[in-house]
PDB file of C-alpha atoms in Angstrom:
ATOM      1  CA  MET A   1      -1.359 -31.544 -25.588  1.00  0.00           C
ATOM      2  CA  VAL A   2      -3.974 -32.861 -23.626  1.00  0.00           C
ATOM      3  CA  VAL A   3      -6.213 -36.057 -24.341  1.00  0.00           C
ATOM      4  CA  ILE A   4      -9.663 -36.581 -22.736  1.00  0.00           C
ATOM      5  CA  ASP A   5     -12.336 -39.071 -23.405  1.00  0.00           C
ATOM      6  CA  GLU A   6     -15.900 -39.811 -21.899  1.00  0.00           C
ATOM      7  CA  THR A   7     -14.462 -41.262 -18.769  1.00  0.00           C
ATOM      8  CA  CYS A   8     -12.880 -37.978 -17.782  1.00  0.00           C
ATOM      9  CA  ARG A   9     -14.491 -36.197 -14.755  1.00  0.00           C
ATOM     10  CA  SER A  10     -15.110 -32.529 -15.050  1.00  0.00           C
ATOM     11  CA  ALA A  11     -12.076 -30.325 -15.410  1.00  0.00           C
ATOM     12  CA  PRO A  12     -10.076 -29.272 -12.555  1.00  0.00           C
ATOM     13  CA  ALA A  13     -11.659 -26.047 -10.854  1.00  0.00           C
ATOM     14  CA  GLY A  14     -10.080 -22.890 -12.212  1.00  0.00           C
ATOM     15  CA  VAL A  15      -8.582 -24.210 -15.549  1.00  0.00           C
ATOM     16  CA  ARG A  16      -8.651 -21.538 -18.288  1.00  0.00           C
ATOM     17  CA  ASP A  17      -6.436 -19.944 -20.775  1.00  0.00           C
ATOM     18  CA  SER A  18      -2.981 -19.715 -19.457  1.00  0.00           C
ATOM     19  CA  LYS A  19      -2.700 -16.165 -20.318  1.00  0.00           C
ATOM     20  CA  LEU A  20      -5.415 -15.463 -17.676  1.00  0.00           C
ATOM     21  CA  LEU A  21      -3.643 -17.312 -14.746  1.00  0.00           C
ATOM     22  CA  THR A  22      -0.681 -16.113 -12.706  1.00  0.00           C
ATOM     23  CA  PRO A  23       2.559 -17.928 -12.964  1.00  0.00           C
ATOM     24  CA  ALA A  24       1.989 -19.555  -9.741  1.00  0.00           C
ATOM     25  CA  ALA A  25      -1.337 -20.465 -10.386  1.00  0.00           C
ATOM     26  CA  ARG A  26      -0.432 -22.173 -13.713  1.00  0.00           C
ATOM     27  CA  VAL A  27       2.323 -24.209 -11.858  1.00  0.00           C
ATOM     28  CA  ALA A  28       0.150 -25.171  -9.154  1.00  0.00           C
ATOM     29  CA  MET A  29      -2.311 -26.517 -11.433  1.00  0.00           C
ATOM     30  CA  VAL A  30      -0.166 -28.711 -13.532  1.00  0.00           C
ATOM     31  CA  PRO A  31      -0.221 -31.898 -11.415  1.00  0.00           C
ATOM     32  CA  ARG A  32      -4.146 -31.598 -11.333  1.00  0.00           C
ATOM     33  CA  LEU A  33      -4.373 -31.465 -14.938  1.00  0.00           C
ATOM     34  CA  ARG A  34      -2.028 -34.455 -15.573  1.00  0.00           C
ATOM     35  CA  ARG A  35      -4.027 -36.564 -13.136  1.00  0.00           C
ATOM     36  CA  TRP A  36      -7.322 -35.503 -15.227  1.00  0.00           C
ATOM     37  CA  ALA A  37      -6.176 -36.116 -18.784  1.00  0.00           C
ATOM     38  CA  VAL A  38      -5.921 -39.558 -20.321  1.00  0.00           C
ATOM     39  CA  GLY A  39      -2.787 -38.465 -21.747  1.00  0.00           C
ATOM     40  CA  HIS A  40      -0.637 -35.312 -21.981  1.00  0.00           C
ATOM     41  CA  ALA A  41       2.476 -34.157 -23.813  1.00  0.00           C
ATOM     42  CA  VAL A  42       4.266 -30.935 -25.063  1.00  0.00           C
ATOM     43  CA  GLY A  43       6.252 -30.826 -28.232  1.00  0.00           C
ATOM     44  CA  HIS A  44       8.916 -28.212 -28.930  1.00  0.00           C
ATOM     45  CA  ALA A  45      10.651 -26.804 -32.125  1.00  0.00           C
ATOM     46  CA  SER A  46      13.778 -25.081 -31.806  1.00  0.00           C
ATOM     47  CA  PRO A  47      14.738 -21.619 -32.865  1.00  0.00           C
ATOM     48  CA  ALA A  48      17.070 -23.132 -35.610  1.00  0.00           C
ATOM     49  CA  GLU A  49      14.163 -25.196 -36.918  1.00  0.00           C
ATOM     50  CA  ILE A  50      11.792 -22.092 -36.802  1.00  0.00           C
ATOM     51  CA  ASP A  51      14.267 -20.284 -38.833  1.00  0.00           C
ATOM     52  CA  GLU A  52      14.789 -23.090 -41.301  1.00  0.00           C
ATOM     53  CA  ILE A  53      11.230 -23.981 -42.062  1.00  0.00           C
ATOM     54  CA  GLY A  54       9.139 -21.001 -40.826  1.00  0.00           C
ATOM     55  CA  ILE A  55       6.772 -20.804 -37.903  1.00  0.00           C
ATOM     56  CA  ILE A  56       3.899 -22.713 -39.334  1.00  0.00           C
ATOM     57  CA  ALA A  57       5.823 -25.856 -40.326  1.00  0.00           C
ATOM     58  CA  ALA A  58       7.665 -25.382 -36.916  1.00  0.00           C
ATOM     59  CA  LEU A  59       4.416 -25.462 -35.116  1.00  0.00           C
ATOM     60  CA  ARG A  60       3.432 -28.598 -36.931  1.00  0.00           C
ATOM     61  CA  LEU A  61       6.723 -30.217 -36.248  1.00  0.00           C
ATOM     62  CA  ALA A  62       6.112 -29.575 -32.410  1.00  0.00           C
ATOM     63  CA  GLY A  63       2.555 -30.738 -32.640  1.00  0.00           C
ATOM     64  CA  GLN A  64       3.714 -33.864 -34.314  1.00  0.00           C
ATOM     65  CA  ARG A  65       6.270 -34.458 -31.630  1.00  0.00           C
ATOM     66  CA  ALA A  66       3.605 -34.034 -28.920  1.00  0.00           C
ATOM     67  CA  LEU A  67       1.343 -36.652 -30.779  1.00  0.00           C
ATOM     68  CA  GLY A  68       4.409 -39.082 -30.860  1.00  0.00           C
ATOM     69  CA  GLN A  69       4.694 -38.892 -27.123  1.00  0.00           C
ATOM     70  CA  ILE A  70       1.358 -40.234 -26.225  1.00  0.00           C
ATOM     71  CA  ASP A  71       0.094 -43.903 -26.147  1.00  0.00           C
ATOM     72  CA  VAL A  72      -3.507 -43.191 -27.439  1.00  0.00           C
ATOM     73  CA  VAL A  73      -4.428 -42.217 -30.780  1.00  0.00           C
ATOM     74  CA  PRO A  74      -6.871 -39.288 -30.731  1.00  0.00           C
ATOM     75  CA  ASP A  75     -10.127 -39.365 -32.755  1.00  0.00           C
ATOM     76  CA  LEU A  76     -10.094 -35.745 -33.150  1.00  0.00           C
ATOM     77  CA  VAL A  77      -7.673 -32.838 -32.551  1.00  0.00           C
ATOM     78  CA  LEU A  78      -9.220 -29.399 -31.606  1.00  0.00           C
ATOM     79  CA  LEU A  79      -6.936 -26.504 -32.536  1.00  0.00           C
ATOM     80  CA  ASP A  80      -7.290 -22.773 -31.043  1.00  0.00           C
ATOM     81  CA  GLY A  81      -7.920 -20.377 -33.798  1.00  0.00           C
ATOM     82  CA  ASN A  82      -9.062 -20.701 -37.284  1.00  0.00           C
ATOM     83  CA  HIS A  83      -5.928 -22.260 -38.857  1.00  0.00           C
ATOM     84  CA  ASP A  84      -5.008 -25.822 -39.045  1.00  0.00           C
ATOM     85  CA  TRP A  85      -1.351 -25.777 -38.741  1.00  0.00           C
ATOM     86  CA  LEU A  86      -1.038 -29.276 -37.648  1.00  0.00           C
ATOM     87  CA  THR A  87      -2.320 -31.199 -40.783  1.00  0.00           C
ATOM     88  CA  ASP A  88       0.566 -31.569 -43.491  1.00  0.00           C
ATOM     89  CA  PRO A  89      -0.470 -30.129 -46.731  1.00  0.00           C
ATOM     90  CA  GLN A  90       0.476 -33.303 -48.519  1.00  0.00           C
ATOM     91  CA  GLU A  91      -2.153 -35.117 -46.323  1.00  0.00           C
ATOM     92  CA  VAL A  92      -4.921 -33.089 -48.105  1.00  0.00           C
ATOM     93  CA  GLY A  93      -6.599 -33.667 -51.428  1.00  0.00           C
ATOM     94  CA  LEU A  94      -4.988 -35.027 -54.226  1.00  0.00           C
ATOM     95  CA  LEU A  95      -1.602 -35.242 -52.573  1.00  0.00           C
ATOM     96  CA  ALA A  96      -2.916 -37.497 -49.826  1.00  0.00           C
ATOM     97  CA  GLU A  97      -3.631 -39.881 -52.396  1.00  0.00           C
ATOM     98  CA  ILE A  98      -0.013 -39.737 -53.811  1.00  0.00           C
ATOM     99  CA  VAL A  99       1.713 -40.193 -50.379  1.00  0.00           C
ATOM    100  CA  GLY A 100      -0.832 -42.794 -49.258  1.00  0.00           C
ATOM    101  CA  GLY A 101      -3.422 -40.980 -47.076  1.00  0.00           C
ATOM    102  CA  ALA A 102      -3.240 -38.955 -43.959  1.00  0.00           C
ATOM    103  CA  SER A 103      -1.176 -39.703 -40.825  1.00  0.00           C
ATOM    104  CA  THR A 104      -2.588 -36.838 -38.692  1.00  0.00           C
ATOM    105  CA  PRO A 105      -5.959 -37.252 -36.792  1.00  0.00           C
ATOM    106  CA  PRO A 106      -8.815 -35.280 -38.025  1.00  0.00           C
ATOM    107  CA  VAL A 107      -8.472 -31.630 -36.964  1.00  0.00           C
ATOM    108  CA  ARG A 108     -11.059 -29.029 -36.091  1.00  0.00           C
ATOM    109  CA  THR A 109     -10.470 -25.488 -35.411  1.00  0.00           C
ATOM    110  CA  MET A 110     -12.222 -23.160 -33.012  1.00  0.00           C
ATOM    111  CA  ILE A 111     -11.595 -19.456 -32.508  1.00  0.00           C
ATOM    112  CA  LYS A 112     -11.011 -18.777 -28.666  1.00  0.00           C
ATOM    113  CA  ALA A 113     -10.876 -22.583 -27.793  1.00  0.00           C
ATOM    114  CA  ASP A 114      -8.758 -21.836 -25.021  1.00  0.00           C
ATOM    115  CA  MET A 115     -11.610 -19.809 -23.520  1.00  0.00           C
ATOM    116  CA  ARG A 116     -14.332 -22.049 -24.517  1.00  0.00           C
ATOM    117  CA  CYS A 117     -12.943 -25.575 -23.997  1.00  0.00           C
ATOM    118  CA  SER A 118     -11.494 -26.883 -20.783  1.00  0.00           C
ATOM    119  CA  SER A 119      -9.192 -29.397 -22.516  1.00  0.00           C
ATOM    120  CA  VAL A 120      -7.471 -26.725 -24.773  1.00  0.00           C
ATOM    121  CA  ALA A 121      -7.132 -24.371 -21.808  1.00  0.00           C
ATOM    122  CA  ALA A 122      -5.445 -27.306 -19.747  1.00  0.00           C
ATOM    123  CA  ALA A 123      -3.182 -27.762 -22.861  1.00  0.00           C
ATOM    124  CA  SER A 124      -2.133 -24.212 -22.936  1.00  0.00           C
ATOM    125  CA  VAL A 125      -1.162 -24.201 -19.400  1.00  0.00           C
ATOM    126  CA  LEU A 126       0.964 -27.360 -19.560  1.00  0.00           C
ATOM    127  CA  ALA A 127       2.733 -25.929 -22.689  1.00  0.00           C
ATOM    128  CA  LYS A 128       3.109 -22.607 -21.007  1.00  0.00           C
ATOM    129  CA  VAL A 129       4.437 -23.806 -17.811  1.00  0.00           C
ATOM    130  CA  GLU A 130       7.043 -26.175 -19.613  1.00  0.00           C
ATOM    131  CA  ARG A 131       8.155 -23.527 -21.899  1.00  0.00           C
ATOM    132  CA  ASP A 132       8.618 -20.893 -19.105  1.00  0.00           C
ATOM    133  CA  ALA A 133      10.672 -23.279 -17.028  1.00  0.00           C
ATOM    134  CA  HIS A 134      12.845 -23.957 -20.139  1.00  0.00           C
ATOM    135  CA  MET A 135      13.521 -20.235 -20.588  1.00  0.00           C
ATOM    136  CA  VAL A 136      14.485 -20.027 -16.811  1.00  0.00           C
ATOM    137  CA  ASP A 137      17.074 -22.793 -17.482  1.00  0.00           C
ATOM    138  CA  LEU A 138      18.540 -21.033 -20.540  1.00  0.00           C
ATOM    139  CA  ASP A 139      18.584 -17.693 -18.550  1.00  0.00           C
ATOM    140  CA  ARG A 140      21.440 -19.239 -16.419  1.00  0.00           C
ATOM    141  CA  GLU A 141      23.393 -19.584 -19.694  1.00  0.00           C
ATOM    142  CA  HIS A 142      22.470 -16.366 -21.106  1.00  0.00           C
ATOM    143  CA  PRO A 143      21.731 -14.084 -17.986  1.00  0.00           C
ATOM    144  CA  HIS A 144      22.040 -10.732 -19.685  1.00  0.00           C
ATOM    145  CA  TYR A 145      18.890 -11.174 -21.618  1.00  0.00           C
ATOM    146  CA  GLY A 146      16.724 -11.393 -18.641  1.00  0.00           C
ATOM    147  CA  TRP A 147      14.971 -14.596 -19.854  1.00  0.00           C
ATOM    148  CA  ALA A 148      14.003 -15.786 -16.367  1.00  0.00           C
ATOM    149  CA  ASP A 149      11.590 -12.771 -16.250  1.00  0.00           C
ATOM    150  CA  ASN A 150      10.674 -11.994 -19.920  1.00  0.00           C
ATOM    151  CA  LYS A 151      10.470 -15.555 -21.065  1.00  0.00           C
ATOM    152  CA  GLY A 152      11.817 -14.657 -24.323  1.00  0.00           C
ATOM    153  CA  TYR A 153       9.386 -11.970 -25.131  1.00  0.00           C
ATOM    154  CA  SER A 154      10.083  -8.445 -26.378  1.00  0.00           C
ATOM    155  CA  ALA A 155      10.541  -6.767 -22.966  1.00  0.00           C
ATOM    156  CA  SER A 156      12.612  -3.469 -22.890  1.00  0.00           C
ATOM    157  CA  ALA A 157      15.395  -5.153 -21.009  1.00  0.00           C
ATOM    158  CA  HIS A 158      15.621  -8.020 -23.593  1.00  0.00           C
ATOM    159  CA  LEU A 159      15.601  -5.461 -26.381  1.00  0.00           C
ATOM    160  CA  ASP A 160      18.426  -3.476 -24.664  1.00  0.00           C
ATOM    161  CA  ALA A 161      20.572  -6.530 -24.144  1.00  0.00           C
ATOM    162  CA  LEU A 162      20.110  -7.463 -27.707  1.00  0.00           C
ATOM    163  CA  ALA A 163      21.472  -3.977 -28.858  1.00  0.00           C
ATOM    164  CA  VAL A 164      24.531  -4.575 -26.613  1.00  0.00           C
ATOM    165  CA  HIS A 165      25.250  -8.284 -26.938  1.00  0.00           C
ATOM    166  CA  GLY A 166      23.724  -9.285 -30.125  1.00  0.00           C
ATOM    167  CA  ALA A 167      21.541 -12.464 -30.801  1.00  0.00           C
ATOM    168  CA  SER A 168      22.349 -15.736 -29.080  1.00  0.00           C
ATOM    169  CA  GLU A 169      21.726 -19.371 -30.635  1.00  0.00           C
ATOM    170  CA  GLN A 170      18.417 -19.068 -28.845  1.00  0.00           C
ATOM    171  CA  HIS A 171      17.179 -16.252 -30.898  1.00  0.00           C
ATOM    172  CA  ARG A 172      14.953 -16.595 -33.958  1.00  0.00           C
ATOM    173  CA  ARG A 173      17.199 -14.898 -36.420  1.00  0.00           C
ATOM    174  CA  SER A 174      14.357 -14.951 -38.988  1.00  0.00           C
ATOM    175  CA  TRP A 175      12.528 -12.637 -36.779  1.00  0.00           C
ATOM    176  CA  SER A 176      13.178  -8.768 -36.776  1.00  0.00           C
ATOM    177  CA  LEU A 177      15.646  -8.426 -34.021  1.00  0.00           C
ATOM    178  CA  PRO A 178      16.860  -4.915 -32.927  1.00  0.00           C
ATOM    179  CA  GLY A 179      20.440  -4.423 -34.228  1.00  0.00           C
ATOM    180  CA  VAL A 180      20.566  -7.970 -35.744  1.00  0.00           C
ATOM    181  CA  THR A 181      20.618  -8.571 -39.533  1.00  0.00           C
ATOM    182  CA  PRO A 182      17.949 -11.167 -40.208  1.00  0.00           C
ATOM    183  CA  LEU A 183      18.461 -14.263 -42.007  1.00  0.00           C
ATOM    184  CA  PRO A 184      18.063 -14.089 -45.992  1.00  0.00           C
ATOM    185  CA  ALA A 185      14.509 -14.734 -47.138  1.00  0.00           C
ATOM    186  CA  ALA A 186      15.370 -18.094 -48.652  1.00  0.00           C
ATOM    187  CA  ALA A 187      16.681 -19.298 -45.098  1.00  0.00           C
ATOM    188  CA  HIS A 188      13.172 -19.188 -43.845  1.00  0.00           C
ATOM    189  CA  VAL A 189      11.030 -19.722 -47.058  1.00  0.00           C
ATOM    190  CA  GLY A 190       7.665 -20.939 -45.968  1.00  0.00           C
ATOM    191  CA  ASP A 191       7.370 -18.724 -42.808  1.00  0.00           C
ATOM    192  CA  ASP A 192       3.747 -17.927 -43.511  1.00  0.00           C
ATOM    193  CA  GLU A 193       2.576 -14.342 -42.668  1.00  0.00           C
ATOM    194  CA  GLU A 194      -0.077 -15.560 -40.333  1.00  0.00           C
ATOM    195  CA  ARG A 195       1.563 -16.359 -36.949  1.00  0.00           C
ATOM    196  CA  PRO A 196      -0.495 -17.667 -34.085  1.00  0.00           C
ATOM    197  CA  GLY A 197      -1.161 -15.045 -31.525  1.00  0.00           C
ATOM    198  CA  GLY A 198       0.920 -16.559 -28.652  1.00  0.00           C
ATOM    199  CA  ASP A 199       4.022 -16.348 -30.772  1.00  0.00           C
ATOM    200  CA  ARG A 200       3.875 -12.491 -31.500  1.00  0.00           C
ATOM    201  CA  GLY A 201       6.661 -10.686 -29.915  1.00  0.00           C
ATOM    202  CA  LEU A 202       8.547 -13.925 -29.012  1.00  0.00           C
ATOM    203  CA  LEU A 203      12.049 -13.360 -30.096  1.00  0.00           C
ATOM    204  CA  ALA A 204      13.778 -16.352 -28.252  1.00  0.00           C
ATOM    205  CA  GLY A 205      13.276 -19.848 -27.340  1.00  0.00           C
ATOM    206  CA  THR A 206      11.444 -22.880 -28.725  1.00  0.00           C
ATOM    207  CA  THR A 207       7.790 -22.907 -29.727  1.00  0.00           C
ATOM    208  CA  SER A 208       5.789 -25.221 -27.794  1.00  0.00           C
ATOM    209  CA  GLU A 209       2.708 -26.844 -28.482  1.00  0.00           C
ATOM    210  CA  GLY A 210       0.062 -28.574 -26.176  1.00  0.00           C
ATOM    211  CA  ARG A 211      -3.297 -28.623 -27.996  1.00  0.00           C
ATOM    212  CA  SER A 212      -6.439 -30.362 -27.035  1.00  0.00           C
ATOM    213  CA  ARG A 213      -7.120 -34.038 -28.461  1.00  0.00           C
TER     214      ARG A 213
END
């Protein structure tokens, strides 16, 4: 998450969607992005939480955890894509009246926001760097999966290791893992079919959110 306001100067030179930057460029940019933003945070949801409540609810949980880490209250949340996964369904319409109103700031979605908005691009960089570092740490505990290199995605070495060693507690067992029986559907009810593009092919590790506020 990156918070900016009218006092923020122009975004640091070179900031763009994290997928368009090399790992070294992303890491080098982090200190400049943190100095630029009024506030910043990254929220995580664990593989077990993803399996239990589904990816959309887990994204919401990670986003709410990021919101809880900052001291400022955003006037607006800008999400990449066309799906508002941050707002709890209970905060919308008649349900909002029953539970006492919304607690999440207003949300606006924007397709390709990480390409069009510097603050969203900055948030994607912070989230990507933190999650990649987490996967490197996990690689020391589970070296046979090659997470220091593949960061939990479905690279051939990762898939081969799954076939030999099976899944660890860091794998998303409600996903389709080679050679691993998935969890029963009831164990991950609410796992909406729409999964944000950044999570496709991601088999292990947390989901990490850092969106623009």
